[in-house]
PDB file of C-alpha atoms in Angstrom:
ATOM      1  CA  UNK A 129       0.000   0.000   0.000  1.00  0.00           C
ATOM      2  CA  UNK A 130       1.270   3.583  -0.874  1.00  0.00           C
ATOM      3  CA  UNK A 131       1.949   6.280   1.857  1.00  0.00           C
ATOM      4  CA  UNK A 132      -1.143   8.165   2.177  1.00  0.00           C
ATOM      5  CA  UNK A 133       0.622  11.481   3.219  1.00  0.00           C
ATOM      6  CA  UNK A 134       3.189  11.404   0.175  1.00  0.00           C
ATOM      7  CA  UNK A 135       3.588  14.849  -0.941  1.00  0.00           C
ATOM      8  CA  UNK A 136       2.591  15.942  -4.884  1.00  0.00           C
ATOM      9  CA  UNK A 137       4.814  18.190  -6.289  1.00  0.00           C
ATOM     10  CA  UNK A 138       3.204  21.207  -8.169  1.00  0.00           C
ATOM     11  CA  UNK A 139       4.128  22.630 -11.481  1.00  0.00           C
ATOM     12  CA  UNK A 140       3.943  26.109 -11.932  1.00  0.00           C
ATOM     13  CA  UNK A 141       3.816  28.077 -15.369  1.00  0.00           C
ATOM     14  CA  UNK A 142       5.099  31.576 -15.509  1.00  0.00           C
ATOM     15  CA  UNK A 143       5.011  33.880 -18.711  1.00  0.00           C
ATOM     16  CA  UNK A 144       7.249  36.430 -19.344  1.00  0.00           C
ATOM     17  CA  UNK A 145       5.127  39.783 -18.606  1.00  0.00           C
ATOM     18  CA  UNK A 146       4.396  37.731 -15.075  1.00  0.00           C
ATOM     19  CA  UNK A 147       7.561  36.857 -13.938  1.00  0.00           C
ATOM     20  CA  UNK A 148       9.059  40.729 -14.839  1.00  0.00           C
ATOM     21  CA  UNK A 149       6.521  41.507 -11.778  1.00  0.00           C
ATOM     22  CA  UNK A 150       5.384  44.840 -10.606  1.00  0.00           C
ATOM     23  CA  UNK A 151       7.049  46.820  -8.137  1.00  0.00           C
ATOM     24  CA  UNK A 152       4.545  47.738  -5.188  1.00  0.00           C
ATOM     25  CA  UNK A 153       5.288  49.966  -2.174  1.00  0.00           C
ATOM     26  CA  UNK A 154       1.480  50.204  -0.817  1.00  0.00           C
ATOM     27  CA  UNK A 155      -0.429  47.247   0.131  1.00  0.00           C
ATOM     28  CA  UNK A 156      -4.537  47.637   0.518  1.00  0.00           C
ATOM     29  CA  UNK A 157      -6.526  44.796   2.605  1.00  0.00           C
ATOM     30  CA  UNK A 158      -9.860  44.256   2.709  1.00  0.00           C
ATOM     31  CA  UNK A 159     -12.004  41.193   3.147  1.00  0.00           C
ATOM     32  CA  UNK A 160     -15.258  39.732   3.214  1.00  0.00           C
ATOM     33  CA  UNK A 161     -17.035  36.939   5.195  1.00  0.00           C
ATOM     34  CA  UNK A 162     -15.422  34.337   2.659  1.00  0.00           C
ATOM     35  CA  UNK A 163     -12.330  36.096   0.366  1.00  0.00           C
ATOM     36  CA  UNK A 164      -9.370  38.685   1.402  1.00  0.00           C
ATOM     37  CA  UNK A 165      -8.686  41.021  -1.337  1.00  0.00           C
ATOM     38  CA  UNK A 166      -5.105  42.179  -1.485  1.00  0.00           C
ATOM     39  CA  UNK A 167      -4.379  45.536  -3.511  1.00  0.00           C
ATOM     40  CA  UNK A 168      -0.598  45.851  -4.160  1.00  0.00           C
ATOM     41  CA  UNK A 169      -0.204  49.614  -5.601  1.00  0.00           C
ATOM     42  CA  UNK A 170       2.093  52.064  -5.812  1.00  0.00           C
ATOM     43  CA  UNK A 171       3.113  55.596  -5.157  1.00  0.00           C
ATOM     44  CA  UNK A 172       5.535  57.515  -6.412  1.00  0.00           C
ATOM     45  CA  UNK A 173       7.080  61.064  -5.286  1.00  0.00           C
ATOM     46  CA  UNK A 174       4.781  64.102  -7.108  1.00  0.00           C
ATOM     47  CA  UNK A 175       1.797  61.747  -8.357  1.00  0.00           C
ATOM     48  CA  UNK A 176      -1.610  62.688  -5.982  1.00  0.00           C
ATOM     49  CA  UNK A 177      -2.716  59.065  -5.945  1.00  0.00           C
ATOM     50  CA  UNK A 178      -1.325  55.621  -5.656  1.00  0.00           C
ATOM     51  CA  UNK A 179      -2.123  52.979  -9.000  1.00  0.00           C
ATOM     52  CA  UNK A 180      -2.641  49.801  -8.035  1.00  0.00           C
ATOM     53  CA  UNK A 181      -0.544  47.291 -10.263  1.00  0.00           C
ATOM     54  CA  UNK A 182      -2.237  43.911  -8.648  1.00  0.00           C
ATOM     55  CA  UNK A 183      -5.212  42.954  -6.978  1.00  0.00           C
ATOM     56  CA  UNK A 184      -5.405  39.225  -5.863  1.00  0.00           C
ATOM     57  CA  UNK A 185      -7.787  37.676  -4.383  1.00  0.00           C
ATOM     58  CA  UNK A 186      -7.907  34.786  -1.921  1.00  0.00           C
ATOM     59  CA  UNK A 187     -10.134  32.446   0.512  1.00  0.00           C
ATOM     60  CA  UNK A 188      -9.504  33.292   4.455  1.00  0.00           C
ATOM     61  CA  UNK A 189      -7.498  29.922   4.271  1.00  0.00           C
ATOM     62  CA  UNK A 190      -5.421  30.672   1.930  1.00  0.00           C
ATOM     63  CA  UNK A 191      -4.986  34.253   3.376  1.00  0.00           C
ATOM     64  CA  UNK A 192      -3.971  32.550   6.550  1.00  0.00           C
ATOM     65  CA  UNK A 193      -1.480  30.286   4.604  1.00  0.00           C
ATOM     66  CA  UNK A 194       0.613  33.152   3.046  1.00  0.00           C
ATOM     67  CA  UNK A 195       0.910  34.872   6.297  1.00  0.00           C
ATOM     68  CA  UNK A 196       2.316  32.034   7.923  1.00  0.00           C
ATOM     69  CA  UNK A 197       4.203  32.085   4.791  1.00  0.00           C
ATOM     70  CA  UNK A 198       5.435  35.485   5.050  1.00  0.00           C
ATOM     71  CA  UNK A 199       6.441  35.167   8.811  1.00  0.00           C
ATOM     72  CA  UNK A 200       8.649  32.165   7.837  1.00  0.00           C
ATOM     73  CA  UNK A 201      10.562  34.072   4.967  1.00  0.00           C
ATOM     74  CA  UNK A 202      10.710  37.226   7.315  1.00  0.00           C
ATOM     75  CA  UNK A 203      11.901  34.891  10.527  1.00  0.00           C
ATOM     76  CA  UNK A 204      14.694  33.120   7.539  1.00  0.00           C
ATOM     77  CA  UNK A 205      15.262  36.949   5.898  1.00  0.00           C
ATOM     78  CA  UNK A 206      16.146  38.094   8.958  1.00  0.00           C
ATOM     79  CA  UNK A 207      18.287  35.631  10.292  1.00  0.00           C
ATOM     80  CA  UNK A 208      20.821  35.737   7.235  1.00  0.00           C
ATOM     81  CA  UNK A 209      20.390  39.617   6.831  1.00  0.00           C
ATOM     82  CA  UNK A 210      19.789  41.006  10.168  1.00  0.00           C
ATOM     83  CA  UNK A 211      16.189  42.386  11.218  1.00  0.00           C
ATOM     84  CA  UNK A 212      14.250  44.678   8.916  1.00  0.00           C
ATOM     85  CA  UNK A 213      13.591  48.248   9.861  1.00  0.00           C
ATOM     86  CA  UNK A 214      10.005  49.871   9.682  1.00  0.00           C
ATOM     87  CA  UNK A 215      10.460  53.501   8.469  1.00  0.00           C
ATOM     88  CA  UNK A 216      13.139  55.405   6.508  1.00  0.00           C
ATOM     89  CA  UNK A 217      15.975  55.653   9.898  1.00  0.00           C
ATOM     90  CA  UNK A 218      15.950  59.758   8.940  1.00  0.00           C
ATOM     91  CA  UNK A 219      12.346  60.660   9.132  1.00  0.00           C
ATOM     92  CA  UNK A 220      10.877  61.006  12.552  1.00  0.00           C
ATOM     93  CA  UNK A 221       7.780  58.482  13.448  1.00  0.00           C
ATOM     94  CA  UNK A 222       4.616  58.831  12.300  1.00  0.00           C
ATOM     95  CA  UNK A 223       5.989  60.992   8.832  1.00  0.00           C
ATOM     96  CA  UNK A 224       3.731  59.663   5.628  1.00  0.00           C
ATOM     97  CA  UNK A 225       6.178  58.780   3.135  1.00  0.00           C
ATOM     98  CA  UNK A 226       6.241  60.341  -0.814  1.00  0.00           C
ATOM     99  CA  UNK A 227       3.465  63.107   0.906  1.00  0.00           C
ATOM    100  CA  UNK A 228       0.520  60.619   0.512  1.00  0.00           C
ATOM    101  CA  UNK A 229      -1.603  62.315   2.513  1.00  0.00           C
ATOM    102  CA  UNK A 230      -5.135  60.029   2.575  1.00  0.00           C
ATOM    103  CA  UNK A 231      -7.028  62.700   3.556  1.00  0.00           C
ATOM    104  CA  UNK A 232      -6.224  65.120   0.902  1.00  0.00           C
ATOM    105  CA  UNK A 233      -5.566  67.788   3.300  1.00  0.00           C
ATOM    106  CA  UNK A 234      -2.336  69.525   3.693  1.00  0.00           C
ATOM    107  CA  UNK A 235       0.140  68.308   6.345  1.00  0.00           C
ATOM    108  CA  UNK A 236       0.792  70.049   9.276  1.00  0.00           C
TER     109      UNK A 236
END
């Protein structure tokens, strides 16, 4: 009898315009009672609004799955680069990067 728990392996497909990628520096979350929607955009210096470049949608399972995901890459990241900083180390806390301001008032 064959192991019941033997693992598949997956094939994966990439084309070329996919695996170029889009550079994001903005993530948007929302969710529902049964998907998480994941809006990776980005801003740039002088533009009023962020574009969003990918929108991806996933069950809560799977949403679950890639953040256990992510904290194992950040935990590995980390251990061979050092720990990742939140924030550009010369602003002072609390400054909103590339003036995206999401109130569209000026800032103080």
């Amino acid at each position: 009898m064959e192991n019941q728990t033997q693992k598949k392996e997956i094939g994966i497909e990439i084309t070329k315009e996919t695996a170029a990628g889009n550079y994001s520096n903005l993530a948007l979350i929302t969710h529902s009672n049964s998907e998480f929607i994941l809006d990776f955009a980005r801003m740039l210096p002088g533009y009023p609004k962020a574009q969003v470049v990918s929108r991806v949608i996933m069950t809560p399972e799977h949403a679950k799955r890639l953040l256990l995901a992510l904290k194992d890459n950040i935990s590995k990241y980390e251990s061979q680069h050092g720990e990742i900083r939140l924030g550009a180390p010369n602003l002072p806390k609390n400054t909103i990067p590339f003036g995206f301001n999401p109130n569209n008032t000026p800032e103080a």
